CSV table of C-alpha atoms in Angstrom, one decimal:
chain,number,residue,atom,x,y,z
F,164,UNK,CA,291.2,38.9,227.3
F,165,UNK,CA,289.6,41.5,229.7
F,166,UNK,CA,290.9,39.8,232.8
F,167,UNK,CA,294.4,39.4,231.3
F,168,UNK,CA,294.3,43.1,230.3
F,169,UNK,CA,293.1,44.3,233.7
F,170,UNK,CA,296.0,42.4,235.3
F,171,UNK,CA,298.5,43.9,232.9
F,172,UNK,CA,297.1,47.4,233.4
F,173,UNK,CA,297.5,46.9,237.2
F,174,UNK,CA,301.2,46.2,236.6
F,175,UNK,CA,301.6,49.3,234.4
F,176,UNK,CA,299.8,51.4,237.0
F,177,UNK,CA,302.5,50.6,239.5
F,178,UNK,CA,304.8,52.9,237.5
F,179,UNK,CA,302.4,55.8,238.0
F,180,UNK,CA,301.0,57.9,240.9
F,181,UNK,CA,297.9,59.0,238.9
F,182,UNK,CA,296.7,55.9,237.0
F,183,UNK,CA,293.8,53.8,238.5
F,184,UNK,CA,292.3,50.6,237.0
F,185,UNK,CA,288.5,50.3,237.4
F,186,UNK,CA,286.0,47.7,236.1
F,187,UNK,CA,286.2,45.2,233.3
F,188,UNK,CA,283.5,45.5,230.7
F,189,UNK,CA,282.8,43.3,227.7
F,190,UNK,CA,285.6,44.0,225.2
F,191,UNK,CA,287.7,46.3,227.5
F,192,UNK,CA,288.8,47.7,230.8
F,193,UNK,CA,288.1,51.1,232.2
F,194,UNK,CA,290.9,53.0,233.8
F,195,UNK,CA,291.6,56.7,234.6
F,196,UNK,CA,294.6,58.9,235.0
F,197,UNK,CA,296.6,61.7,233.4
F,198,UNK,CA,297.2,62.0,229.7
F,199,UNK,CA,300.8,60.8,230.3
F,200,UNK,CA,299.2,57.6,231.6
F,201,UNK,CA,297.6,57.1,228.2
F,202,UNK,CA,301.1,57.5,226.7
F,203,UNK,CA,302.3,54.9,229.2
F,204,UNK,CA,299.6,52.3,228.4
F,205,UNK,CA,300.2,52.8,224.6
F,206,UNK,CA,303.9,52.2,225.1
F,207,UNK,CA,303.7,49.2,227.5
F,208,UNK,CA,300.4,47.3,226.9
F,209,UNK,CA,300.9,44.1,225.0
F,210,UNK,CA,297.3,43.1,225.3
F,211,UNK,CA,295.2,46.2,224.6
F,212,UNK,CA,294.0,46.9,221.0
F,213,UNK,CA,293.4,50.6,221.5
F,214,UNK,CA,293.6,53.2,224.3
F,215,UNK,CA,290.4,55.3,223.9
F,216,UNK,CA,289.9,58.6,225.8
F,217,UNK,CA,286.3,59.2,226.9
F,218,UNK,CA,285.1,62.7,225.8
F,219,UNK,CA,281.5,62.5,226.7
F,220,UNK,CA,278.6,60.2,227.8
F,221,UNK,CA,274.8,60.6,227.8
F,222,UNK,CA,271.6,58.6,227.4
F,223,UNK,CA,269.9,59.0,224.0
F,224,UNK,CA,266.6,58.5,222.2
F,225,UNK,CA,267.7,59.2,218.6
F,226,UNK,CA,270.5,60.3,216.3
F,227,UNK,CA,269.9,64.0,217.1
F,228,UNK,CA,270.8,63.3,220.8
F,229,UNK,CA,274.1,61.8,219.6
F,230,UNK,CA,274.8,64.7,217.3
F,231,UNK,CA,274.2,67.2,220.1
F,232,UNK,CA,276.6,65.5,222.5
F,233,UNK,CA,279.4,65.2,219.9
F,234,UNK,CA,278.9,68.9,218.9
F,235,UNK,CA,279.4,70.0,222.5
F,236,UNK,CA,282.9,68.4,222.7
F,237,UNK,CA,285.9,70.8,222.4
F,238,UNK,CA,287.5,68.9,219.5
F,239,UNK,CA,289.6,72.0,218.6
F,240,UNK,CA,291.5,71.7,221.9
F,241,UNK,CA,292.8,68.3,220.8
F,242,UNK,CA,293.4,68.6,217.1
F,243,UNK,CA,293.3,71.1,214.2
F,244,UNK,CA,291.1,71.5,211.2
F,245,UNK,CA,293.9,70.3,208.9
F,246,UNK,CA,294.0,66.9,210.6
F,247,UNK,CA,292.1,64.1,208.8
F,248,UNK,CA,289.5,62.2,210.8
F,249,UNK,CA,287.8,58.8,210.7
F,250,UNK,CA,284.7,57.8,212.7
F,251,UNK,CA,283.8,54.2,213.8
F,252,UNK,CA,280.8,53.1,215.7
F,253,UNK,CA,280.2,50.0,217.7
F,254,UNK,CA,276.8,49.0,219.1
F,255,UNK,CA,275.4,46.4,221.5
F,256,UNK,CA,271.5,46.1,221.5
F,257,UNK,CA,271.1,49.7,220.2
F,258,UNK,CA,267.5,50.5,219.1
F,259,UNK,CA,268.8,52.8,216.3
F,260,UNK,CA,268.1,51.5,212.8
F,261,UNK,CA,271.3,52.4,211.0
F,262,UNK,CA,274.8,52.5,212.3
F,263,UNK,CA,276.0,54.1,209.1
F,264,UNK,CA,273.6,57.0,209.6
F,265,UNK,CA,274.8,57.3,213.2
F,266,UNK,CA,278.4,57.4,212.0
F,267,UNK,CA,277.5,60.1,209.5
F,268,UNK,CA,275.8,62.2,212.3
F,269,UNK,CA,278.9,61.9,214.5
F,270,UNK,CA,281.2,63.0,211.6
F,271,UNK,CA,278.8,65.9,210.8
F,272,UNK,CA,278.9,67.1,214.4
F,273,UNK,CA,282.7,67.1,214.6
F,274,UNK,CA,282.9,68.9,211.2
F,275,UNK,CA,280.1,71.4,212.1
F,276,UNK,CA,282.0,72.3,215.3
F,277,UNK,CA,285.1,73.2,213.3
F,278,UNK,CA,283.1,75.0,210.6
F,279,UNK,CA,281.2,77.1,213.2
F,280,UNK,CA,284.5,78.3,214.7
F,281,UNK,CA,287.0,78.4,211.8
F,282,UNK,CA,284.7,78.4,208.7
F,283,UNK,CA,286.6,75.2,207.7
F,284,UNK,CA,285.9,71.5,208.1
F,285,UNK,CA,288.4,68.6,208.6
F,286,UNK,CA,288.6,66.1,205.8
F,287,UNK,CA,287.8,62.4,206.2
F,288,UNK,CA,290.5,59.8,205.5
F,289,UNK,CA,289.3,56.2,206.3
F,290,UNK,CA,292.6,54.6,205.4
F,291,UNK,CA,295.3,56.6,207.3
F,292,UNK,CA,293.5,59.2,209.4
F,293,UNK,CA,295.3,61.5,211.9
F,294,UNK,CA,292.5,61.2,214.4
F,295,UNK,CA,290.1,58.3,215.0
F,296,UNK,CA,286.8,59.1,216.8
F,297,UNK,CA,284.9,56.1,218.2
F,298,UNK,CA,281.3,56.0,219.3
F,299,UNK,CA,279.8,53.2,221.5
F,300,UNK,CA,276.1,52.6,221.9
F,301,UNK,CA,274.2,50.2,224.1
F,302,UNK,CA,270.5,50.2,224.7
F,303,UNK,CA,270.3,53.5,226.5
F,304,UNK,CA,273.7,55.2,226.6
F,305,UNK,CA,276.1,56.7,224.1
F,306,UNK,CA,279.8,57.3,224.7
F,307,UNK,CA,282.1,59.3,222.4
F,308,UNK,CA,285.9,58.6,222.5
F,309,UNK,CA,289.0,60.0,221.0
F,310,UNK,CA,291.5,57.3,220.1
F,311,UNK,CA,295.0,58.0,221.5
F,312,UNK,CA,296.6,55.0,219.7
F,313,UNK,CA,296.1,55.6,216.0
F,314,UNK,CA,296.9,52.3,214.3
F,315,UNK,CA,295.7,49.3,216.4
F,316,UNK,CA,298.3,48.4,219.1
F,317,UNK,CA,298.9,44.9,217.8
F,318,UNK,CA,300.7,46.5,214.9
F,319,UNK,CA,304.1,46.7,216.8
F,320,UNK,CA,306.1,47.9,213.8
F,321,UNK,CA,308.3,44.9,213.4
F,322,UNK,CA,306.2,42.7,211.1
F,323,UNK,CA,307.3,42.8,207.5
F,324,UNK,CA,306.5,39.2,206.5
F,325,UNK,CA,303.7,36.9,207.6
F,326,UNK,CA,302.3,33.5,206.9
F,327,UNK,CA,298.8,33.0,205.5
F,328,UNK,CA,296.9,33.8,208.7
F,329,UNK,CA,299.3,35.4,211.2
F,330,UNK,CA,298.2,35.5,214.8
F,331,UNK,CA,297.7,39.0,216.1
F,332,UNK,CA,300.5,40.1,218.3
F,333,UNK,CA,298.2,41.2,221.2
F,334,UNK,CA,296.4,37.8,221.0
F,335,UNK,CA,299.7,36.0,221.3
F,336,UNK,CA,300.6,38.2,224.3
F,337,UNK,CA,297.3,37.4,225.9
F,338,UNK,CA,297.8,33.7,225.4
F,339,UNK,CA,301.3,33.9,227.0
F,340,UNK,CA,299.7,35.6,230.0
F,341,UNK,CA,296.8,33.2,230.3
F,342,UNK,CA,299.3,30.3,230.0
F,343,UNK,CA,301.2,31.7,233.0
F,344,UNK,CA,304.4,32.0,231.0
F,345,UNK,CA,307.1,34.2,232.5
F,346,UNK,CA,310.6,35.0,231.1
F,347,UNK,CA,313.0,32.3,232.2
F,348,UNK,CA,310.5,29.5,231.9
F,349,UNK,CA,311.2,27.3,228.9
F,350,UNK,CA,308.8,28.0,226.0
F,351,UNK,CA,308.4,25.9,222.8
F,352,UNK,CA,306.2,26.6,219.8
F,353,UNK,CA,306.4,23.5,217.5
F,354,UNK,CA,304.2,25.1,214.8
F,355,UNK,CA,305.6,28.6,214.9
F,356,UNK,CA,304.5,29.9,211.5
F,357,UNK,CA,305.8,33.5,211.2
F,358,UNK,CA,306.9,33.4,214.8
F,359,UNK,CA,304.4,35.8,216.5
F,360,UNK,CA,304.3,33.9,219.9
F,361,UNK,CA,308.1,33.6,219.9
F,362,UNK,CA,308.7,37.3,219.0
F,363,UNK,CA,306.3,38.5,221.8
F,364,UNK,CA,308.0,36.2,224.3
F,365,UNK,CA,311.5,37.2,223.2
F,366,UNK,CA,310.7,41.0,223.5
F,367,UNK,CA,309.4,40.3,227.0
F,368,UNK,CA,312.7,38.5,227.9
F,369,UNK,CA,314.7,41.4,226.5
F,370,UNK,CA,312.6,44.1,228.0
F,371,UNK,CA,311.5,45.7,224.7
F,372,UNK,CA,308.1,47.5,225.2
F,373,UNK,CA,305.6,46.6,222.4
F,374,UNK,CA,305.2,50.3,221.5
F,375,UNK,CA,309.0,51.1,221.4
F,376,UNK,CA,309.3,51.3,217.6
F,377,UNK,CA,306.1,52.9,216.4
F,378,UNK,CA,304.1,56.2,216.3
F,379,UNK,CA,300.9,57.0,218.1
F,380,UNK,CA,297.9,59.4,217.4
F,381,UNK,CA,298.6,61.2,220.7
F,382,UNK,CA,301.8,62.6,219.2
F,383,UNK,CA,299.6,64.7,217.0
F,384,UNK,CA,297.5,66.1,219.8
F,385,UNK,CA,297.6,69.9,220.2
F,386,UNK,CA,299.0,69.7,223.8
F,387,UNK,CA,301.3,66.7,223.2
F,388,UNK,CA,303.9,66.7,226.0
F,389,UNK,CA,307.1,65.9,224.1
F,390,UNK,CA,309.3,66.0,227.2
F,391,UNK,CA,307.0,63.7,229.2
F,392,UNK,CA,307.0,61.2,226.3
F,393,UNK,CA,310.8,61.4,225.9
F,394,UNK,CA,311.1,60.8,229.7
F,395,UNK,CA,308.8,57.7,229.5
F,396,UNK,CA,310.9,56.3,226.6
F,397,UNK,CA,314.2,57.1,228.5
F,398,UNK,CA,312.9,54.9,231.4
F,399,UNK,CA,313.1,51.8,229.2
F,400,UNK,CA,315.8,49.6,230.6
F,401,UNK,CA,316.7,46.5,228.5
F,402,UNK,CA,317.0,43.3,230.5
F,403,UNK,CA,320.4,41.4,230.4
F,404,UNK,CA,320.7,39.0,227.5
F,405,UNK,CA,320.1,35.4,228.7
F,406,UNK,CA,323.2,33.2,228.6
F,407,UNK,CA,321.2,30.0,227.8
F,408,UNK,CA,318.3,29.8,225.3
F,409,UNK,CA,314.8,29.4,226.9
F,410,UNK,CA,312.6,30.1,223.9
F,411,UNK,CA,312.5,27.6,221.0
F,412,UNK,CA,310.5,27.1,217.8
F,413,UNK,CA,310.0,24.8,214.9
F,414,UNK,CA,307.8,24.4,211.9
F,415,UNK,CA,307.2,21.9,209.0
F,416,UNK,CA,308.0,24.7,206.5
F,417,UNK,CA,311.6,25.9,206.0
F,418,UNK,CA,310.1,29.2,204.6
F,419,UNK,CA,308.3,29.8,207.9
F,420,UNK,CA,311.4,29.1,209.9
F,421,UNK,CA,313.3,31.6,207.8
F,422,UNK,CA,310.5,34.1,208.2
F,423,UNK,CA,310.5,33.7,212.0
F,424,UNK,CA,314.3,34.2,212.1
F,425,UNK,CA,313.8,37.4,210.0
F,426,UNK,CA,311.0,38.7,212.2
F,427,UNK,CA,313.0,38.1,215.4
F,428,UNK,CA,315.8,40.1,213.9
F,429,UNK,CA,313.6,43.0,212.8
F,430,UNK,CA,311.9,43.0,216.3
F,431,UNK,CA,315.4,43.8,217.8
F,432,UNK,CA,316.0,40.4,219.4
F,433,UNK,CA,319.7,40.1,220.2
F,434,UNK,CA,319.9,36.6,221.7
F,435,UNK,CA,319.6,33.2,220.2
F,436,UNK,CA,316.2,31.6,219.7
F,437,UNK,CA,316.9,28.1,218.3
F,438,UNK,CA,314.6,27.2,215.4
F,439,UNK,CA,314.3,23.9,213.6
F,440,UNK,CA,312.5,22.7,210.5
F,441,UNK,CA,310.6,19.5,211.6
F,442,UNK,CA,307.1,18.2,211.6
F,443,UNK,CA,305.3,18.8,214.8
F,444,UNK,CA,304.5,15.2,215.5
F,445,UNK,CA,308.2,14.4,215.5
F,446,UNK,CA,309.4,17.0,217.9
F,447,UNK,CA,311.2,16.4,221.2
F,448,UNK,CA,311.5,18.7,224.2
F,449,UNK,CA,314.2,21.3,223.6
F,450,UNK,CA,315.3,21.4,227.3
F,451,UNK,CA,315.7,18.8,230.0
F,452,UNK,CA,313.6,21.0,232.4
F,453,UNK,CA,309.9,20.9,231.6
F,454,UNK,CA,308.3,24.1,230.5
F,455,UNK,CA,305.3,25.5,228.5
F,456,UNK,CA,304.4,24.3,224.9
F,457,UNK,CA,302.2,27.0,223.4
F,458,UNK,CA,301.1,26.8,219.7
F,459,UNK,CA,298.4,27.8,217.2
F,460,UNK,CA,298.1,24.7,215.1
F,461,UNK,CA,297.4,25.2,211.4
F,462,UNK,CA,294.0,24.4,210.0
F,463,UNK,CA,293.6,22.3,206.8
F,464,UNK,CA,296.1,23.5,204.2
F,465,UNK,CA,299.3,23.9,206.3
F,466,UNK,CA,298.9,20.4,207.8
F,467,UNK,CA,299.3,19.2,204.2
F,468,UNK,CA,302.4,21.2,203.3
F,469,UNK,CA,304.3,17.9,202.9
F,470,UNK,CA,301.3,15.6,203.0
F,471,UNK,CA,300.0,13.4,200.2
F,472,UNK,CA,297.5,15.5,198.2
F,473,UNK,CA,295.5,12.4,197.3
F,474,UNK,CA,294.5,12.0,201.0
F,475,UNK,CA,291.4,14.0,202.0
F,476,UNK,CA,292.2,16.9,204.3
F,477,UNK,CA,290.0,15.6,207.2
F,478,UNK,CA,291.8,12.2,207.2
F,479,UNK,CA,295.2,14.1,207.1
F,480,UNK,CA,294.2,16.2,210.1
F,481,UNK,CA,293.0,13.2,212.1
F,482,UNK,CA,296.2,11.3,211.6
F,483,UNK,CA,298.3,14.4,212.2
F,484,UNK,CA,296.6,15.2,215.6
F,485,UNK,CA,296.6,11.5,216.6
F,486,UNK,CA,300.4,11.4,216.1
F,487,UNK,CA,300.8,14.8,217.8
F,488,UNK,CA,298.8,13.5,220.8
F,489,UNK,CA,301.1,10.5,221.1
F,490,UNK,CA,304.2,12.6,220.9
F,491,UNK,CA,303.0,14.9,223.7
F,492,UNK,CA,302.1,11.9,225.9
F,493,UNK,CA,305.3,10.0,225.3
F,494,UNK,CA,307.9,12.8,225.2
F,495,UNK,CA,306.6,15.8,227.0
F,496,UNK,CA,306.0,14.4,230.5
F,497,UNK,CA,306.0,17.3,233.1
F,498,UNK,CA,305.2,19.9,230.4
F,499,UNK,CA,302.1,22.0,230.2
F,500,UNK,CA,300.8,22.2,226.6
F,501,UNK,CA,298.5,25.0,225.4
F,502,UNK,CA,296.9,24.7,222.0
F,503,UNK,CA,294.9,27.6,220.5
F,504,UNK,CA,292.3,26.6,217.9
F,505,UNK,CA,288.9,27.3,216.4
F,506,UNK,CA,288.4,23.5,216.3
F,507,UNK,CA,286.5,22.6,219.5
F,508,UNK,CA,287.0,18.9,218.8
F,509,UNK,CA,290.7,19.2,219.3
F,510,UNK,CA,291.0,17.3,222.6
F,511,UNK,CA,289.1,14.4,221.0
F,512,UNK,CA,291.5,14.4,217.9
F,513,UNK,CA,294.5,14.4,220.3
F,514,UNK,CA,292.9,11.8,222.5
F,515,UNK,CA,293.8,13.9,225.5
F,516,UNK,CA,291.6,15.4,228.3
F,517,UNK,CA,292.0,19.1,228.7
F,518,UNK,CA,292.7,20.5,232.1
F,519,UNK,CA,291.2,23.9,231.2
F,520,UNK,CA,289.8,25.7,228.2
F,521,UNK,CA,289.7,29.5,227.9
F,522,UNK,CA,287.4,31.1,225.3
F,523,UNK,CA,289.0,33.7,223.0
F,524,UNK,CA,287.9,35.5,219.9
F,525,UNK,CA,290.3,35.7,217.0
F,526,UNK,CA,288.5,38.5,215.1
F,527,UNK,CA,284.9,37.1,214.7
F,528,UNK,CA,286.1,33.5,215.1
F,529,UNK,CA,285.3,31.8,218.4
F,530,UNK,CA,288.4,29.9,219.6
F,531,UNK,CA,289.6,28.1,222.6
F,532,UNK,CA,293.0,27.9,224.4
F,533,UNK,CA,293.1,24.3,225.6
F,534,UNK,CA,295.5,23.4,228.4
F,535,UNK,CA,296.8,19.8,228.7
F,536,UNK,CA,298.9,18.8,231.8
F,537,UNK,CA,301.3,16.2,230.5
F,538,UNK,CA,301.8,13.7,233.2
F,539,UNK,CA,304.2,10.8,232.7
F,540,UNK,CA,302.1,7.9,231.3
F,541,UNK,CA,303.9,5.3,233.5
F,542,UNK,CA,303.1,7.2,236.7
F,543,UNK,CA,299.5,7.7,235.6
F,544,UNK,CA,299.1,3.9,235.1
F,545,UNK,CA,300.7,3.2,238.4
F,546,UNK,CA,298.4,5.6,240.3
F,547,UNK,CA,295.4,4.0,238.7
F,548,UNK,CA,296.2,0.5,240.0
F,549,UNK,CA,294.4,-0.6,243.1
F,550,UNK,CA,296.7,-0.4,246.2
F,551,UNK,CA,298.0,-3.7,247.4
F,552,UNK,CA,297.2,-4.6,251.0
F,553,UNK,CA,300.2,-5.1,253.1
């Protein structure tokens, strides 16, 4: 999602005179600016997982080099000895033998810095720390960061209920961007589960920033600028409520439909998002104008919510996707359908040729966002005929 994130950060930077977006790197995007810009990104980015502030960077040969760099950082300028900490380390092709030992050295360096100055050490809390410190190692270089976000940014603060495997909110937002969806364009999720895609889209329509109803680690920083933060939040201007629905959802499970309805309400959505309980292979377009169908089809078990338990799962999936492919071809002419899945055989199961496939990672799971351009079957057959000579 790096390209989608870079594009989004470019839009956020337009609200600031100091923020600059730099290069994309695997797993992230570098940008620079004032501390208030970090507040701004935390408040407005739908796609980022965390906003990390770079404290120091250096080449290294061993764990002692890492310890020395961390010890040099003025941690006491940012947080106090009574704040709890957690250290996480990520590495790509690092020659060091043990990441656990490296993590321990970073923690020791932070604690030793405080002990040298105040004769006291901060405590470690791995579950709900006040401050998260993040180390990144490649083959030669080590970077140490202080996390300005706290809880990962996909935790928007509205989710109380979820299905078995809810889509992360920032992944749903990334998919909406890659699909080219914009508020006003009809959007339909026929397998909405707990409604993550619909909630993300509805908040965008209403102008609710993703960070509007949660707390951040930067609020505990020593020089937290309360007035600047209040001013940023005061700039939030909700969009007018749409008079006609443009976002629609359905699911085979009535419980899921009820959960989506609840999640939309908790997320502060004030307009109608029509929802239906219906099997995906029986749906029809919810609007006369074509739009975007975007969904994360269930794997295995949820296909069989109402299925026959005597039928093996694979056969059930094959017949389900075959019927869904037929529905898309026959009823959704003019629509662009996007299906997000870990099953790379999906186009074959649907008997459709994808127009594009975008690789995504859902945690460690490699997935694809398949795009299908639904052309009217009749027109396609007509175009394929040889032209009659006059």
